[in-house]
PDB file of C-alpha atoms in Angstrom:
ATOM      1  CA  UNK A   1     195.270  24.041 135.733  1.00 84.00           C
ATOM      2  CA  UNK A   2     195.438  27.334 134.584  1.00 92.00           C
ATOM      3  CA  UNK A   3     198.611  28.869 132.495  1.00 97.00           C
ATOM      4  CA  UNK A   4     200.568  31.495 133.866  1.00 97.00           C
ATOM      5  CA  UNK A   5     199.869  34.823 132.260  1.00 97.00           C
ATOM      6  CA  UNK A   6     204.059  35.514 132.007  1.00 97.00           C
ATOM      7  CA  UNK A   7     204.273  32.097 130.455  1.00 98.00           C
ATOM      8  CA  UNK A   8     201.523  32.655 127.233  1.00 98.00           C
ATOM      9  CA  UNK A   9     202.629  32.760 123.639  1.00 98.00           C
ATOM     10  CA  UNK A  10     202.386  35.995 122.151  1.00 98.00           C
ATOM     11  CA  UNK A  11     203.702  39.560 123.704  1.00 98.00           C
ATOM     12  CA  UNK A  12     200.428  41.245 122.498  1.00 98.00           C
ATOM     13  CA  UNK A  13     197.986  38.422 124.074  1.00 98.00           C
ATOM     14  CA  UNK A  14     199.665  38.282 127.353  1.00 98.00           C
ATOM     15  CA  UNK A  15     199.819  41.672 127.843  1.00 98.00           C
ATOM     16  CA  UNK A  16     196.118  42.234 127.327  1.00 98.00           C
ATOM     17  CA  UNK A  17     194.482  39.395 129.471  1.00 98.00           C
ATOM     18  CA  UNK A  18     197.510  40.947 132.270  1.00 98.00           C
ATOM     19  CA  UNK A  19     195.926  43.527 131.587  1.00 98.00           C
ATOM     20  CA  UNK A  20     192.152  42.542 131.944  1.00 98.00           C
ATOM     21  CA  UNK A  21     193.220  40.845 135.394  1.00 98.00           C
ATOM     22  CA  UNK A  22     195.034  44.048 136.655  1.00 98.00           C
ATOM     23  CA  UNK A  23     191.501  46.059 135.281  1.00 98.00           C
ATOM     24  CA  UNK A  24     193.965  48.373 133.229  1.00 98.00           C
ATOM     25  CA  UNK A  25     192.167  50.200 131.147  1.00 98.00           C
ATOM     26  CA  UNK A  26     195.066  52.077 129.828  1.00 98.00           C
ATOM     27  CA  UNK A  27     197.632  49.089 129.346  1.00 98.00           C
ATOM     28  CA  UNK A  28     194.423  47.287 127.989  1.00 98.00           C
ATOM     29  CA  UNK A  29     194.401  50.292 125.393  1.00 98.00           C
ATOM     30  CA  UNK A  30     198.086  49.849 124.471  1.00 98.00           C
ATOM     31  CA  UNK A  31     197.534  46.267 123.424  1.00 98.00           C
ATOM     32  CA  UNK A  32     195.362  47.867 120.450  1.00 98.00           C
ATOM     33  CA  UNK A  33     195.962  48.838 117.179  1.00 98.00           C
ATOM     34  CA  UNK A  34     194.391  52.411 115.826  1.00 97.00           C
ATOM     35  CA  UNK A  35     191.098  51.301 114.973  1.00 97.00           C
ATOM     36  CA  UNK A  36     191.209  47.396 116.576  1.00 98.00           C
ATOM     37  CA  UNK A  37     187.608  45.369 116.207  1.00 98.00           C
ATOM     38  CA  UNK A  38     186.112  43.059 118.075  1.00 98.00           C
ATOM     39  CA  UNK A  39     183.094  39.954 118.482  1.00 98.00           C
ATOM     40  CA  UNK A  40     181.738  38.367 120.719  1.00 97.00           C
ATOM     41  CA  UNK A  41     179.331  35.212 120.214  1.00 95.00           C
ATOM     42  CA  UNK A  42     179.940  35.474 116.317  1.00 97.00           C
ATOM     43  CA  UNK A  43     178.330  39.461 116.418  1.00 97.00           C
ATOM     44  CA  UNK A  44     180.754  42.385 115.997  1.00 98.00           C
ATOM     45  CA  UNK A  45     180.719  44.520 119.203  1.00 98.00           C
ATOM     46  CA  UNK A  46     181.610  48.088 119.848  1.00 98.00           C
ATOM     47  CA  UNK A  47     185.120  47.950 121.647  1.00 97.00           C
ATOM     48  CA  UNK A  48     184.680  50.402 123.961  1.00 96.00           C
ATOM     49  CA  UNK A  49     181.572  49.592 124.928  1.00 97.00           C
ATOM     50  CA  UNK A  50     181.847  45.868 125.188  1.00 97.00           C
ATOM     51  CA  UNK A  51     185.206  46.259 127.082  1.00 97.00           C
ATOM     52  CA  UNK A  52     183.571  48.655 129.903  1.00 97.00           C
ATOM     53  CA  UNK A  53     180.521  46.765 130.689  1.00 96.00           C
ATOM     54  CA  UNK A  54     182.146  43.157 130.266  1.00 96.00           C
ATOM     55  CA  UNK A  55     185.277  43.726 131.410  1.00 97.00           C
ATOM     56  CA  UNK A  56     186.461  46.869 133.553  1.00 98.00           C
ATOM     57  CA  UNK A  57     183.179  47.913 135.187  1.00 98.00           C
ATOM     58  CA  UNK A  58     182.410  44.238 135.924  1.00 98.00           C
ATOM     59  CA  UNK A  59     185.617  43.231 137.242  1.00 97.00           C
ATOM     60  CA  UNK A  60     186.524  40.724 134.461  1.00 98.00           C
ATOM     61  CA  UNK A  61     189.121  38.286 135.100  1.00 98.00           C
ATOM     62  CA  UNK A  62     190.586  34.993 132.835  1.00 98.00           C
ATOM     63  CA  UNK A  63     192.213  31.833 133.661  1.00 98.00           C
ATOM     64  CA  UNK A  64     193.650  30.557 130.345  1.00 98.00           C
ATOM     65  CA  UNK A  65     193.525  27.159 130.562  1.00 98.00           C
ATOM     66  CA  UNK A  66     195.367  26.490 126.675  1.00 98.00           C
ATOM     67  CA  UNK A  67     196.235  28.091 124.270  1.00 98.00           C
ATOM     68  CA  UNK A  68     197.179  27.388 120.255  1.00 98.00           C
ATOM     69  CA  UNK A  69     198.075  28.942 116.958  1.00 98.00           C
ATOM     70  CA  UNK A  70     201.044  30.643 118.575  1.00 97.00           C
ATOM     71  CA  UNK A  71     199.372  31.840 121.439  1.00 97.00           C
ATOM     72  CA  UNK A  72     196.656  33.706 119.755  1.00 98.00           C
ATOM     73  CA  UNK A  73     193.560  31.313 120.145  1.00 98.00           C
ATOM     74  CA  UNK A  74     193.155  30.325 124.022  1.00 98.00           C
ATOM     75  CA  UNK A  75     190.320  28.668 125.814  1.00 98.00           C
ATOM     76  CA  UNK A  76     189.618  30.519 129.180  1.00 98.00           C
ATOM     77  CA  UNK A  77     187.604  30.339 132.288  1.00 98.00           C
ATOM     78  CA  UNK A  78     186.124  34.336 132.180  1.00 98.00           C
ATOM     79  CA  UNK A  79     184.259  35.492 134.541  1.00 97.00           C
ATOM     80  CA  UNK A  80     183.060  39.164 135.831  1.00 97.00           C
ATOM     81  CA  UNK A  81     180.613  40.627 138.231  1.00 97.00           C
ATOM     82  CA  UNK A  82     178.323  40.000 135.676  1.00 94.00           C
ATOM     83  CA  UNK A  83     177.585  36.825 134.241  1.00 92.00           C
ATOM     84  CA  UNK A  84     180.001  34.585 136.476  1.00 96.00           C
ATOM     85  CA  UNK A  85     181.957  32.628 135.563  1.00 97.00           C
ATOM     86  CA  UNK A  86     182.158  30.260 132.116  1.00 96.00           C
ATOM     87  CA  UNK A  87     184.319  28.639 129.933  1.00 98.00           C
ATOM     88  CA  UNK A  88     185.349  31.215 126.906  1.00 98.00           C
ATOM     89  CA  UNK A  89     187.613  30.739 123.567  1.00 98.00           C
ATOM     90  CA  UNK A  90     189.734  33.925 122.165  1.00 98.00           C
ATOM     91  CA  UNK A  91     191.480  34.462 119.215  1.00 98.00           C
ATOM     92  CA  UNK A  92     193.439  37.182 117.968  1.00 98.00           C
ATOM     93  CA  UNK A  93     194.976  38.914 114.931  1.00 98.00           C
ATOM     94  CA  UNK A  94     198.251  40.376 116.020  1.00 98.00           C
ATOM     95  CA  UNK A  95     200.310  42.846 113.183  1.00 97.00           C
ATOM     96  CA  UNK A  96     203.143  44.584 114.263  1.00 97.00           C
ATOM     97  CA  UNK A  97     203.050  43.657 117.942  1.00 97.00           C
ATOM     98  CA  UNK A  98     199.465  44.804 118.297  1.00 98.00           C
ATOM     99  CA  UNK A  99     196.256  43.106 118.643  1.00 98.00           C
ATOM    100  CA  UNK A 100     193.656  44.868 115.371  1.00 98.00           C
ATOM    101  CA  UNK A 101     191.294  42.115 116.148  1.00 98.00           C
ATOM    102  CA  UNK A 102     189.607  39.674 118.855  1.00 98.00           C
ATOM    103  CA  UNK A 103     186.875  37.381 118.511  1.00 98.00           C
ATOM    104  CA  UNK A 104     185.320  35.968 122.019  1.00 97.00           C
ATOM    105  CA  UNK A 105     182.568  33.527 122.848  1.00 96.00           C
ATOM    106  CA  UNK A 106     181.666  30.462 124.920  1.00 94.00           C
ATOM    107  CA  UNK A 107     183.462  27.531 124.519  1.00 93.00           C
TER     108      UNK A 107
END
C-alpha cells in the first residue's frame, strides 16, 4: 500500500516526489538548494541531466511505499517511460527546508 504523498514526513521530500508525479519541473527546482547534488546507484550524477532523462522526459512517477529517518530515506516503487517500473530507496539531506542532496538506487 502506497503512502499518501500529503501524508510523508518532511516538507522538502513531499514536495519534490509531488512534484516528480505532477512532472513539475519548476516546483521540482524549488525543492533544491543553490548548488544541490545527486547519485544514483552509488555514482554521482549530473542533476539536470539525470532529472530530464529519468524523470521529466520519461514521465517518472513514485509510489512510496515507507519511509524512515524523519521522512528523508523512503523505499519507492519508480517507474518512467523508460525502464518501468522497480522498487527504488531515496534519501535526502534537507538544510533549511531544502533538499542539497539525494542519493537514489534499487532497492
Amino acid at each position: 500500500m502506497a503512502i499518501a504523498v500529503d501524508k510523508l514526513s518532511d516538507p522538502a521530500v513531499r514536495a519534490l516526489v509531488a512534484a516528480i508525479n505532477a512532472g513539475d519541473r519548476e516546483a521540482f527546482r524549488q525543492t533544491l538548494a543553490p548548488g544541490a547534488t545527486m547519485s544514483d546507484d552509488g555514482s554521482d550524477r549530473d542533476l539536470d541531466d539525470w532529472t530530464e532523462r529519468e524523470i521529466f522526459s520519461s514521465r517518472g512517477h513514485m509510489d512510496v511505499r515507507s519511509e524512515s529517518s524523519a521522512g528523508r530515506a523512503l523505499i519507492a516503487d519508480y517507474r518512467n517511460d523508460t525502464w518501468g517500473e522497480m522498487r527504488t530507496a531515496w534519501r535526502f539531506t534537507v538544510d533549511g527546508g531544502k533538499i542539497t542532496r539525494f542519493e537514489t538506487g534499487q532497492a
